[in-house]
Coordinates of N, CA and C and ligand atoms in Angstrom, one line a residue:
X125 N 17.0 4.4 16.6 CA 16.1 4.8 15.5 C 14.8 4.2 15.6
X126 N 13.8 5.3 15.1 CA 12.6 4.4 14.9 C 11.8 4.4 14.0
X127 N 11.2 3.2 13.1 CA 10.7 3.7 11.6 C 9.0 3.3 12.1
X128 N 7.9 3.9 11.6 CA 6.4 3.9 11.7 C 6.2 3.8 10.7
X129 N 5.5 2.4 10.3 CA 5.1 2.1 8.6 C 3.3 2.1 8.9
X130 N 2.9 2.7 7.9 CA 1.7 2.7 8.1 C 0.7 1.8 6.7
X131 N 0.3 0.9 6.5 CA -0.5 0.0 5.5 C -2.0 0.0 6.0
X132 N -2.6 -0.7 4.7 CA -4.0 -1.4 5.2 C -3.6 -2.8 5.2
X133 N -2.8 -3.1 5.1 CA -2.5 -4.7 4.5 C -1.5 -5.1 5.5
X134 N -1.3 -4.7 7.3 CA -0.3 -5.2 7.7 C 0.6 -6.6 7.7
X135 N 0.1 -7.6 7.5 CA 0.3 -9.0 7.1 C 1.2 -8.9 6.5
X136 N 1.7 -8.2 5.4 CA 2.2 -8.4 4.3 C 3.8 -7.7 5.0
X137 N 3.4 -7.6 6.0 CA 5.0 -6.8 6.7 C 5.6 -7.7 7.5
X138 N 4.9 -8.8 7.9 CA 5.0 -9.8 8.8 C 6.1 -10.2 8.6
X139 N 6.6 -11.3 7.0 CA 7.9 -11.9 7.3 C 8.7 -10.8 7.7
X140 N 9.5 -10.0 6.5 CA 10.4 -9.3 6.1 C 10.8 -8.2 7.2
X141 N 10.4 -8.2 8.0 CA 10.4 -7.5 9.1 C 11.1 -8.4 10.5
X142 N 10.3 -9.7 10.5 CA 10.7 -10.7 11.7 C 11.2 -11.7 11.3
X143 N 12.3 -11.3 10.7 CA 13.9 -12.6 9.9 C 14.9 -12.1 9.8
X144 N 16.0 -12.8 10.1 CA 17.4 -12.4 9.6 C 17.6 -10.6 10.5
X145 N 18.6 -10.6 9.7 CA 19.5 -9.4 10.0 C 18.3 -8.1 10.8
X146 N 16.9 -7.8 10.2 CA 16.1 -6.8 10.9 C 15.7 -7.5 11.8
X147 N 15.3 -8.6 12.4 CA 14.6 -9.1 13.3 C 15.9 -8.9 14.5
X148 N 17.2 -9.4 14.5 CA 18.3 -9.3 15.1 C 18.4 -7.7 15.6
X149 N 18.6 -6.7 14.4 CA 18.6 -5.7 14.9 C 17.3 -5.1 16.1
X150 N 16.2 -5.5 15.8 CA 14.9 -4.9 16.8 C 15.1 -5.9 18.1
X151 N 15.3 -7.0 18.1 CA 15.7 -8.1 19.2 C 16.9 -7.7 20.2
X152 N 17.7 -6.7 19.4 CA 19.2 -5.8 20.3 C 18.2 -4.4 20.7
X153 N 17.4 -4.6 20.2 CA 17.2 -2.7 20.4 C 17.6 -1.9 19.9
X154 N 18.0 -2.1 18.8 CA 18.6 -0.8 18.2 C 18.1 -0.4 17.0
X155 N 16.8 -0.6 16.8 CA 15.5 0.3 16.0 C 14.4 -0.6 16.5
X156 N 12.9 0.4 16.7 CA 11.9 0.1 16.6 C 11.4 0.1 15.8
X157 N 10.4 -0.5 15.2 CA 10.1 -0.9 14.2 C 8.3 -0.9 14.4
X158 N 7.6 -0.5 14.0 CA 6.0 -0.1 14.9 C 5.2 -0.3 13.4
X159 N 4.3 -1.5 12.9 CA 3.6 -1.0 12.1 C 2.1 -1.0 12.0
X160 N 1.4 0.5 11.9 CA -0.1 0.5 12.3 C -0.7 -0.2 10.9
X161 N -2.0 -0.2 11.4 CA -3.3 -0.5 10.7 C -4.5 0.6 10.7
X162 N -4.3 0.9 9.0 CA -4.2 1.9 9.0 C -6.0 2.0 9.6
X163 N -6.9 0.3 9.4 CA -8.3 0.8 9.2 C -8.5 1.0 10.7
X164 N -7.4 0.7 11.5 CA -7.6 1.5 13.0 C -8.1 2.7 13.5
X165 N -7.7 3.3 12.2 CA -8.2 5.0 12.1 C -9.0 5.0 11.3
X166 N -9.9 4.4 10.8 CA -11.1 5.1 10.2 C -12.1 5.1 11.1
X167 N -13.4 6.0 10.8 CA -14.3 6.4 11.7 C -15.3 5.9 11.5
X168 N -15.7 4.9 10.8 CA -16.7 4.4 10.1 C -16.7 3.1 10.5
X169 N -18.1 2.0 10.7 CA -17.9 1.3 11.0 C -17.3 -0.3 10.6
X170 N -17.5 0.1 9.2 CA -17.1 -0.6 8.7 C -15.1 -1.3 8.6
X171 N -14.4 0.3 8.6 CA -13.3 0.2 9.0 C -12.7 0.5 7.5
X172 N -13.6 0.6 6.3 CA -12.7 1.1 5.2 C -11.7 2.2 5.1
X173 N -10.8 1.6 3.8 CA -9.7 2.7 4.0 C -9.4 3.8 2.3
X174 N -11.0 2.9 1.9 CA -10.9 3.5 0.7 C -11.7 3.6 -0.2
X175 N -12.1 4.7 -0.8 CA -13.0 4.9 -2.1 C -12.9 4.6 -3.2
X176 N -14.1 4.8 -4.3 CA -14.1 5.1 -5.5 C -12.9 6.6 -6.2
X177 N -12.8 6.8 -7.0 CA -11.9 7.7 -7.4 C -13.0 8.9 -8.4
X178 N -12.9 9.7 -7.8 CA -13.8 11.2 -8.1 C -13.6 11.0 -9.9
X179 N -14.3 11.2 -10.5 CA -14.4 11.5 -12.1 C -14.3 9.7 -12.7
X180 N -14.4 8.9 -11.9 CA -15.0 7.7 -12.5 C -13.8 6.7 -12.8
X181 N -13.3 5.7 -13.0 CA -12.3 5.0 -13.7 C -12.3 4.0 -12.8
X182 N -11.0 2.8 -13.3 CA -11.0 1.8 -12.6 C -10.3 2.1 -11.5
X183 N -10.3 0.8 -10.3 CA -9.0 1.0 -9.2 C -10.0 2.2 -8.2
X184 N -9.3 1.9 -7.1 CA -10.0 2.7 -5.6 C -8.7 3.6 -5.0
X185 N -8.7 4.1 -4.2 CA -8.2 5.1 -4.1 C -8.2 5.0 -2.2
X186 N -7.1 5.3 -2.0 CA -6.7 5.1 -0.3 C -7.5 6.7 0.4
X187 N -7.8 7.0 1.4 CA -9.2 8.2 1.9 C -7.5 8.5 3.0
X188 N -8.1 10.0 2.5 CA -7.0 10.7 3.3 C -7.5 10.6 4.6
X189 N -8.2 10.7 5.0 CA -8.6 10.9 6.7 C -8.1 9.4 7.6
X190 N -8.1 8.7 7.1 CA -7.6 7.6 8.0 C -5.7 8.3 8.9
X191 N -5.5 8.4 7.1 CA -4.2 8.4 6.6 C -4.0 9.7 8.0
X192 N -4.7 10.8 7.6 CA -4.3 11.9 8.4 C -4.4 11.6 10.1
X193 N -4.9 10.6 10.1 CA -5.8 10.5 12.1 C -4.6 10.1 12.7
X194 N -4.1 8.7 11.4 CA -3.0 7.8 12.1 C -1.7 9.0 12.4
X195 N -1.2 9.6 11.2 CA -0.1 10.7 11.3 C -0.3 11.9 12.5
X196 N -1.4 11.9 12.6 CA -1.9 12.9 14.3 C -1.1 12.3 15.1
X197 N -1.9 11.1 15.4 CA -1.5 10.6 16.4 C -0.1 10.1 16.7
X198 N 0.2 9.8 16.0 CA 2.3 9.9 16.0 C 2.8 10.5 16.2
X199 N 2.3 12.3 15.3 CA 3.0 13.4 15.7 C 3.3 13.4 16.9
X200 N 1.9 13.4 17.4 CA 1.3 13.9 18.8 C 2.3 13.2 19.8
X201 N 2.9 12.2 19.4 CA 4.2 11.7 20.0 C 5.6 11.9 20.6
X202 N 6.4 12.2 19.4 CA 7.2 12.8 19.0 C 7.1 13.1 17.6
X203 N 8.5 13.7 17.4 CA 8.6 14.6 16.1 C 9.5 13.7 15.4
X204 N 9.1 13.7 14.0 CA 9.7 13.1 12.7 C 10.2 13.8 11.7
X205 N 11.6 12.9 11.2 CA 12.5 13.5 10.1 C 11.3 13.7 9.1
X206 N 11.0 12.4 8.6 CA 10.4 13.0 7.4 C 9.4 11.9 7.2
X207 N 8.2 12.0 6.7 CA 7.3 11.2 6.1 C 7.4 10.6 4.9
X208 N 7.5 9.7 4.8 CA 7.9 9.4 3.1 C 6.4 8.3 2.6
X209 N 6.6 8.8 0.9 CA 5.5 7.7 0.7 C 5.7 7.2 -0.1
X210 N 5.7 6.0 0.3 CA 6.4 4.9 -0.9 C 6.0 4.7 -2.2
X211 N 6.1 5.2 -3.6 CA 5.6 5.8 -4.8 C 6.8 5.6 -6.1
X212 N 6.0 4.6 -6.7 CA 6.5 4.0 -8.1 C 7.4 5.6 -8.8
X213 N 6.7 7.0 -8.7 CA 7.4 8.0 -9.1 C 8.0 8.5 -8.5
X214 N 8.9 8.4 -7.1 CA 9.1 8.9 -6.5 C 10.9 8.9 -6.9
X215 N 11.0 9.5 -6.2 CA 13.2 9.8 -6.2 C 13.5 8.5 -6.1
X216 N 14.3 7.6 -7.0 CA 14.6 6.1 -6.9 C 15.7 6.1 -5.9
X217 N 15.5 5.0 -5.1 CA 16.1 4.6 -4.1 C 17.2 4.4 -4.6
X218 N 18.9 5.0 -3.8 CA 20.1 4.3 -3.8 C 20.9 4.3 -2.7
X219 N 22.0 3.8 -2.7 CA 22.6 2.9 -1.3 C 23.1 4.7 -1.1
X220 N 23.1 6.0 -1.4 CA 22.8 7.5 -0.9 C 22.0 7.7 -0.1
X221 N 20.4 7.1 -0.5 CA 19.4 7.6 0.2 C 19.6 7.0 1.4
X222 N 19.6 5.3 1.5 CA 19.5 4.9 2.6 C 20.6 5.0 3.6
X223 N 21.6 5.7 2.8 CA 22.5 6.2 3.7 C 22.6 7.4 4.8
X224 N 21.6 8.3 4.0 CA 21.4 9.5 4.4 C 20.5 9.4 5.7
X225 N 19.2 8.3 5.0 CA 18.0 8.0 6.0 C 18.5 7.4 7.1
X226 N 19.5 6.5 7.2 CA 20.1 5.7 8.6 C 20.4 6.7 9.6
X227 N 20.5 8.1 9.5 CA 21.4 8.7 10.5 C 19.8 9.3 11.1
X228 N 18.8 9.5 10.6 CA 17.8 10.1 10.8 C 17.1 9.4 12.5
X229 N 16.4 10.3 13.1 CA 16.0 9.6 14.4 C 14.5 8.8 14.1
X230 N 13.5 9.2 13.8 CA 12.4 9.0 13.2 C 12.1 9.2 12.4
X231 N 11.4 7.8 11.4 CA 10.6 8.0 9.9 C 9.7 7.6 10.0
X232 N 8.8 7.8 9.4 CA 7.3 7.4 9.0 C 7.4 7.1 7.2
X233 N 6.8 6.1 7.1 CA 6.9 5.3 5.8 C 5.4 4.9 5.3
X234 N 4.9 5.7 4.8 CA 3.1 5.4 4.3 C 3.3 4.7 3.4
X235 N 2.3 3.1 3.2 CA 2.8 2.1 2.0 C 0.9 2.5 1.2
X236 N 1.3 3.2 -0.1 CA 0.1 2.8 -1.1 C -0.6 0.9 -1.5
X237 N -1.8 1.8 -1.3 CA -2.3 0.4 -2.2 C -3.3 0.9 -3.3
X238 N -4.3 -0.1 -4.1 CA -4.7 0.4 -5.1 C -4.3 0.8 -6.4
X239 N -5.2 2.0 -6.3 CA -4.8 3.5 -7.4 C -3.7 4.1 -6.9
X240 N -3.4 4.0 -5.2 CA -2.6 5.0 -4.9 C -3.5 5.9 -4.0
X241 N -2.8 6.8 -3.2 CA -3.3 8.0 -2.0 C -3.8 9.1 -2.5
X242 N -4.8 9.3 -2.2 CA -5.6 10.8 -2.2 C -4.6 11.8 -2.2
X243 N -4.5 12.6 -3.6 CA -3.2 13.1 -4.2 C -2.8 13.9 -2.8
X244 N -4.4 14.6 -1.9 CA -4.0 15.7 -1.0 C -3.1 15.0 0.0
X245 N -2.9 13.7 0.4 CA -1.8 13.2 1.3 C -0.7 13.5 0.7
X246 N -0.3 13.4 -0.6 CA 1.5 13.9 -0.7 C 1.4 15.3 -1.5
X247 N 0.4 16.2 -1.5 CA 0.4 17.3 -1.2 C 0.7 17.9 0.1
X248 N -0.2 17.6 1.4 CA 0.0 18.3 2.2 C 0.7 17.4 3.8
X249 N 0.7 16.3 3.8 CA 1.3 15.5 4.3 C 2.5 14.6 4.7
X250 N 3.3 15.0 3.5 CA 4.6 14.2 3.0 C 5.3 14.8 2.4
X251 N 6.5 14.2 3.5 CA 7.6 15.2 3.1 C 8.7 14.7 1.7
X252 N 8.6 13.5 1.3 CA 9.3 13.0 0.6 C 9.1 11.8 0.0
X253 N 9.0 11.3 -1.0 CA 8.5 10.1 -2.2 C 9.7 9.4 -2.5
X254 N 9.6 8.2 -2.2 CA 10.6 7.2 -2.5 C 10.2 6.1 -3.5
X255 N 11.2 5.9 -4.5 CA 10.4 4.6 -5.3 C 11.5 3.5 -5.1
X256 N 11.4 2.0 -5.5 CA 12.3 1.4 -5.1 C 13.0 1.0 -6.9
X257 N 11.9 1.1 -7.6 CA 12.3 1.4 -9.1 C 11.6 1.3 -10.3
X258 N 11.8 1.9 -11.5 CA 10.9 1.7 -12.7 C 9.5 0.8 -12.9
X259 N 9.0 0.3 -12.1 CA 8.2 -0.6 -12.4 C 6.8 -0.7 -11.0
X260 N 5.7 -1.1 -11.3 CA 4.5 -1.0 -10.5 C 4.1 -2.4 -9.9
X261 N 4.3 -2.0 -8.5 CA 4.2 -3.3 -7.7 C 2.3 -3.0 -6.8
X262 N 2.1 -4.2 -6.1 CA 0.5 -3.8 -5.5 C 0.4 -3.0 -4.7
X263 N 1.6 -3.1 -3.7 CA 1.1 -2.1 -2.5 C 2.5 -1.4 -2.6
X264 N 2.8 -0.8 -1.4 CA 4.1 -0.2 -0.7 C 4.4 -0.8 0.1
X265 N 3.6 -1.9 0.9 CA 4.7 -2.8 1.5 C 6.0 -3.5 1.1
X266 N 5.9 -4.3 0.5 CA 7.2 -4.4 -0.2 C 8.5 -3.8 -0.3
X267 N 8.0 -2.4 -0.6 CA 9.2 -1.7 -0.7 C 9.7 -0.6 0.5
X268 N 8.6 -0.8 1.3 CA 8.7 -0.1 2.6 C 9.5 -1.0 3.3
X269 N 9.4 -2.3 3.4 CA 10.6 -3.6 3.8 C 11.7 -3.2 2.8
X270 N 11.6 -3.0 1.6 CA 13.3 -3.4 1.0 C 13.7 -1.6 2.0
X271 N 12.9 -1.0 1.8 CA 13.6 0.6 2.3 C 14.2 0.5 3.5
X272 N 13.1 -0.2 4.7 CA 13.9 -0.6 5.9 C 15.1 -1.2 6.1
X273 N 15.3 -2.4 5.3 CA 16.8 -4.0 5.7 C 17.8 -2.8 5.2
X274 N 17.2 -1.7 3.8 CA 18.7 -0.8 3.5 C 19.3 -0.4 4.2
X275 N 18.3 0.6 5.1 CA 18.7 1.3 6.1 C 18.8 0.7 7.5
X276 N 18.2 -0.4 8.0 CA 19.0 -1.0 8.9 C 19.5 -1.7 9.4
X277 N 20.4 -2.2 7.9 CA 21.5 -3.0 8.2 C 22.7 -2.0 8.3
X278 N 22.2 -0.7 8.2 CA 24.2 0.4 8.2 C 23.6 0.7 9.8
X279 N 22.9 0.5 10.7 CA 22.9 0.9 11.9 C 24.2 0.4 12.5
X280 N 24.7 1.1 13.3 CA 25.6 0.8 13.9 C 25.3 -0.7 15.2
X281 N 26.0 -1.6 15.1 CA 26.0 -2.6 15.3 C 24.6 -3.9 15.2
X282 N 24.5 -3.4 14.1 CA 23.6 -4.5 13.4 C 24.4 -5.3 12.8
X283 N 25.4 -5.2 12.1 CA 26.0 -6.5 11.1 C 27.0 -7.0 12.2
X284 N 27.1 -8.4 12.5 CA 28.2 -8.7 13.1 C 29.5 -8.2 13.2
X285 N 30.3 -8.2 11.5 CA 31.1 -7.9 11.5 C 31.1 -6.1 10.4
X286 N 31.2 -5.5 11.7 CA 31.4 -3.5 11.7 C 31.5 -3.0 10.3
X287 N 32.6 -4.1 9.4 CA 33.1 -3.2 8.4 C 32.2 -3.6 7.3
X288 N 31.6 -4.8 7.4 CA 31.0 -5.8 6.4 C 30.2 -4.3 5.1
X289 N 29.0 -3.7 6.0 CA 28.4 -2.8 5.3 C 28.6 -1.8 4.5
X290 N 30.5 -1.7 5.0 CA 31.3 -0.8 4.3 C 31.8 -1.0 2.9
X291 N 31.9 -2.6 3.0 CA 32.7 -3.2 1.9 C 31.3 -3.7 0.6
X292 N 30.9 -3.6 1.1 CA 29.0 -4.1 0.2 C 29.5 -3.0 -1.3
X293 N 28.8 -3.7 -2.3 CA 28.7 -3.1 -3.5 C 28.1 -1.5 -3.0
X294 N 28.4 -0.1 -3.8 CA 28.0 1.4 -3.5 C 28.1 1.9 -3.0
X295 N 28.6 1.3 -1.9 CA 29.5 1.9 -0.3 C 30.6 2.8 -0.9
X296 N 31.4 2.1 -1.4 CA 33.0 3.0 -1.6 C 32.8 3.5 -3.4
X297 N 31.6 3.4 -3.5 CA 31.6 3.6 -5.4 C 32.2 2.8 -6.2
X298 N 32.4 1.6 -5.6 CA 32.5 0.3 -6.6 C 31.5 -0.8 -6.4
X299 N 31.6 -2.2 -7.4 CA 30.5 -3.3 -7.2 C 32.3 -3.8 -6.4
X300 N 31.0 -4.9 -5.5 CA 32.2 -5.8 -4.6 C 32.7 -6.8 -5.6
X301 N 34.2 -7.2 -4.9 CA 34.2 -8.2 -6.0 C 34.1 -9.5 -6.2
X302 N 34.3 -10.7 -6.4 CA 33.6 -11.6 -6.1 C 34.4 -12.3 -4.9
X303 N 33.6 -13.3 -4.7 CA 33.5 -14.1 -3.3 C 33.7 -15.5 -3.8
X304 N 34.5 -16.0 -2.7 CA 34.8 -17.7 -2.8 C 34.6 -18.3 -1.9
X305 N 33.8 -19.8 -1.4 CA 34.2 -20.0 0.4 C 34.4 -21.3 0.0
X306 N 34.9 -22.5 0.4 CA 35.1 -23.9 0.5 C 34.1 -24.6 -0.2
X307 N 34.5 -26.0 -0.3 CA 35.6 -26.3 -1.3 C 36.5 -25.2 -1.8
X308 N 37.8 -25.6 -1.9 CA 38.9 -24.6 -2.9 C 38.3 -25.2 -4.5
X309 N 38.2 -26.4 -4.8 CA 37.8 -26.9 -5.9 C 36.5 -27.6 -5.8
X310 N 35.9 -27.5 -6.8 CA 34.4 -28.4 -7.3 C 34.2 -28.5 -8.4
X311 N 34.2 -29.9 -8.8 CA 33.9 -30.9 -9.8 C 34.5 -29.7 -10.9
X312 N 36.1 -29.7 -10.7 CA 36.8 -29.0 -10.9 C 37.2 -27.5 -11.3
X313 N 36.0 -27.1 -11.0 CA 36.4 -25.5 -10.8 C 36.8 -25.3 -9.6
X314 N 37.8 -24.0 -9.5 CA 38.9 -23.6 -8.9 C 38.5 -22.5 -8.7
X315 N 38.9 -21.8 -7.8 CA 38.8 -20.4 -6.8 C 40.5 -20.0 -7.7
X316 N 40.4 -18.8 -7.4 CA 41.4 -18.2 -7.5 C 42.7 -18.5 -6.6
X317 N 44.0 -18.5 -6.9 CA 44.7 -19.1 -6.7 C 45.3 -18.0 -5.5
X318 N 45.3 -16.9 -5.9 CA 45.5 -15.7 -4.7 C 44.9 -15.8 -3.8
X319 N 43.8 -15.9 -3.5 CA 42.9 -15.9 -2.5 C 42.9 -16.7 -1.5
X320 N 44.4 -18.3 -2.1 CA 44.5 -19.2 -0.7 C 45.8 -19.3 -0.5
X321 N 46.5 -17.8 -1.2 CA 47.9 -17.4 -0.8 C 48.4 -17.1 0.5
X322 N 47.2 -16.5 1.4 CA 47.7 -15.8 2.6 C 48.2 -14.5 3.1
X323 N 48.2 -14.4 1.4 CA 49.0 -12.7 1.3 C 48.6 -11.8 1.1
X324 N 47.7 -11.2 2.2 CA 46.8 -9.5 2.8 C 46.7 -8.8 1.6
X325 N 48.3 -8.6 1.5 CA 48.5 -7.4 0.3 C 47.5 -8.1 -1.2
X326 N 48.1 -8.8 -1.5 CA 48.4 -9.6 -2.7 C 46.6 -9.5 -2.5
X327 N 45.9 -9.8 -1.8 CA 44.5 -10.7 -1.7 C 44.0 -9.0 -1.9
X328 N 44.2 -8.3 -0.8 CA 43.9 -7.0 -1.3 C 44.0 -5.9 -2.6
X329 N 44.9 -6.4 -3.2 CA 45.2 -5.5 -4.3 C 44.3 -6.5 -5.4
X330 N 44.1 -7.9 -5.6 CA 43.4 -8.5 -6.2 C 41.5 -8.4 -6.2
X331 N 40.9 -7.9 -4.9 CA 39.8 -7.6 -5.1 C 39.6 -5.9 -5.3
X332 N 40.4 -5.3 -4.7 CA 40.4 -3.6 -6.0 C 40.3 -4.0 -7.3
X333 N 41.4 -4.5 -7.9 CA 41.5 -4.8 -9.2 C 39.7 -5.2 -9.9
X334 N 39.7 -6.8 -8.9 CA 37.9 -7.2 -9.9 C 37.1 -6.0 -9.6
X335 N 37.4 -5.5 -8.6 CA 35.8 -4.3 -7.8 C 36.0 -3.6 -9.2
X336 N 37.1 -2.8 -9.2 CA 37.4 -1.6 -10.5 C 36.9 -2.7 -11.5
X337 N 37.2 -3.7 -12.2 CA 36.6 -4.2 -13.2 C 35.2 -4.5 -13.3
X338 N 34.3 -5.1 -12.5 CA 33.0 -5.3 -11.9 C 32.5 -3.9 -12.3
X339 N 33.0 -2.3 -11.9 CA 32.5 -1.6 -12.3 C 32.5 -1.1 -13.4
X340 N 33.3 -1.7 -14.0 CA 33.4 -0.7 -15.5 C 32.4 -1.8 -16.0
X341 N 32.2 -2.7 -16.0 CA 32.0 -3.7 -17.2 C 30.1 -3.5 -16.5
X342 N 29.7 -3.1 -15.2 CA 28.6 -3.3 -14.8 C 27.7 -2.2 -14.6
X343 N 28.8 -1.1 -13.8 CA 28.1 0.5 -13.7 C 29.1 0.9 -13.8
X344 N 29.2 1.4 -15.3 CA 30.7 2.3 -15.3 C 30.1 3.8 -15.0
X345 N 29.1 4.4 -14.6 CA 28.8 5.2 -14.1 C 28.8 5.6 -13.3
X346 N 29.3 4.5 -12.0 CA 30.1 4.7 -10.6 C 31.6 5.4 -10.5
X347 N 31.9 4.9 -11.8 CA 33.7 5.9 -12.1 C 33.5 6.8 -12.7
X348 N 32.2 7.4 -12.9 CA 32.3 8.8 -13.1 C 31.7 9.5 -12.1
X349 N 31.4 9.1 -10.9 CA 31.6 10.2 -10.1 C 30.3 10.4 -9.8
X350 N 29.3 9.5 -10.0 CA 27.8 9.3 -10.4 C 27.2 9.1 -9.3
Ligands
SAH621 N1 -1.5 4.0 -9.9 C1 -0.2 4.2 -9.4 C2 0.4 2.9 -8.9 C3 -0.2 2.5 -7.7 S1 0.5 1.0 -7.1 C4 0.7 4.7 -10.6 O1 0.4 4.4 -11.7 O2 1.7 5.3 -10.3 C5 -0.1 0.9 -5.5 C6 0.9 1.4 -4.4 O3 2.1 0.5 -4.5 C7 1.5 2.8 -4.5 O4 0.6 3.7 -3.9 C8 2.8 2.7 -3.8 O5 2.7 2.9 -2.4 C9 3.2 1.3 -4.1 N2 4.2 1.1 -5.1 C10 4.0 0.4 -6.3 N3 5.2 0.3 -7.0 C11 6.1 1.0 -6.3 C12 7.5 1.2 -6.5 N4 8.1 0.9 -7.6 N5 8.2 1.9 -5.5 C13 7.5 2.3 -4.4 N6 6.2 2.1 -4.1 C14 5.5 1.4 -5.1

């Protein structure tokens, strides 16, 4: 797989990109990860990527033409699933989407800054708007990183252990259920007593039970089929 994030602010893609579990997966090969700058494409010497906003008001506004030069030249590449642009209104992200998106061969992920993109970029440009949720963050970097670790931690052998991503909270339509590791006891709290039984069944039928409980009491909207 391969994701193309496009910002004016690449810096800000720096960590979240090259740590942990995504740095592992690009270090195996098994997604590229490519992110331009966007003032690479502008034509101007300056290298701006962005205007004033037509009819006056605060905040600047990202210039489609960078936007469109850099997406040329990618095309001009290969061919992409889908362009998405990362947007506080967009379809809210869920462990669905990124599920859907993992199977995909190429994405392009355009991160706003500002005001936000020259409306004619997700008019005629973009195939699809992703938000990560209710609330207004500075750019779309941010959430162009949370959108990526979603989607490439279900790549096929990215998590050490295969099933791990299966068992994650939204996977199976329940929250996971809770977790214990050593100490058995501290400064007298106790782990559950099943849990250092040994007994598959017993340990299994005990974390169904919290999962199903975790969900009702947390998203009981997962047991409706939601
Ligand atoms: N003026 C816009 C907000 C712009 S925020 C509005 O009111 O809707 C600047 C950029 O940050 C956006 O272009 C988008 O790319 C990104 N962004 C901010 N919040 C986001 C969120 N919740 N999900 C996805 N992207 C977001």
């Amino acid at each position: 797989m391969r994701i193309d994030i496009l910002t004016c602010l690449p810096r800000l893609l720096e960590s979240p990109l090259n740590d942990s579990i995504v740095k592992r997966a690009r270090d195996k090969g098994l997604v590229t990860v490519e992110v331009h700058d966007l003032r690479d494409y502008t034509l101007d010497p300056h290298r701006t990527t962005d205007d004033y906003a037509f009819g006056g008001g605060a905040g600047m506004v990202m210039m489609i033409e960078p936007i469109h030069r850099c997406l040329q030249s990618l095309k001009a590449q290969r061919t992409y699933d889908e362009v998405i642009y990362m947007s506080p209104d967009g379809e809210q992200l869920t462990q669905s989407i990124a599920n859907q998106l993992s199977l995909r061969q190429n994405l392009i992920l355009l991160c706003g800054h500002y005001k936000g993109v020259d409306e004619r970029v997700r008019e005629h440009l973009v195939t699809r708007e992703i938000s990560i949720g209710d609330y207004v963050l500075s750019g779309g970097e941010l959430p162009a990183a949370v959108l990526s670790d979603a989607i490439i931690r279900l790549l096929p052998g990215v998590l050490s252990d295969e099933s791990s991503a299966l068992t994650d909270s939204f996977q199976d339509g329940l929250i996971a259920p809770p977790v214990y590791t050593r100490p058995a006891e501290y400064q007298g709290w106790t782990v559950p007593p099943v849990l250092l039984s040994g007994n598959p069944s017993k340990i299994e039928e005990w974390r169904h039970e919290n999962a199903l409980e975790r969900t009702r009491t947390r998203r009981p909207r997962l047991l409706d089929g939601e």
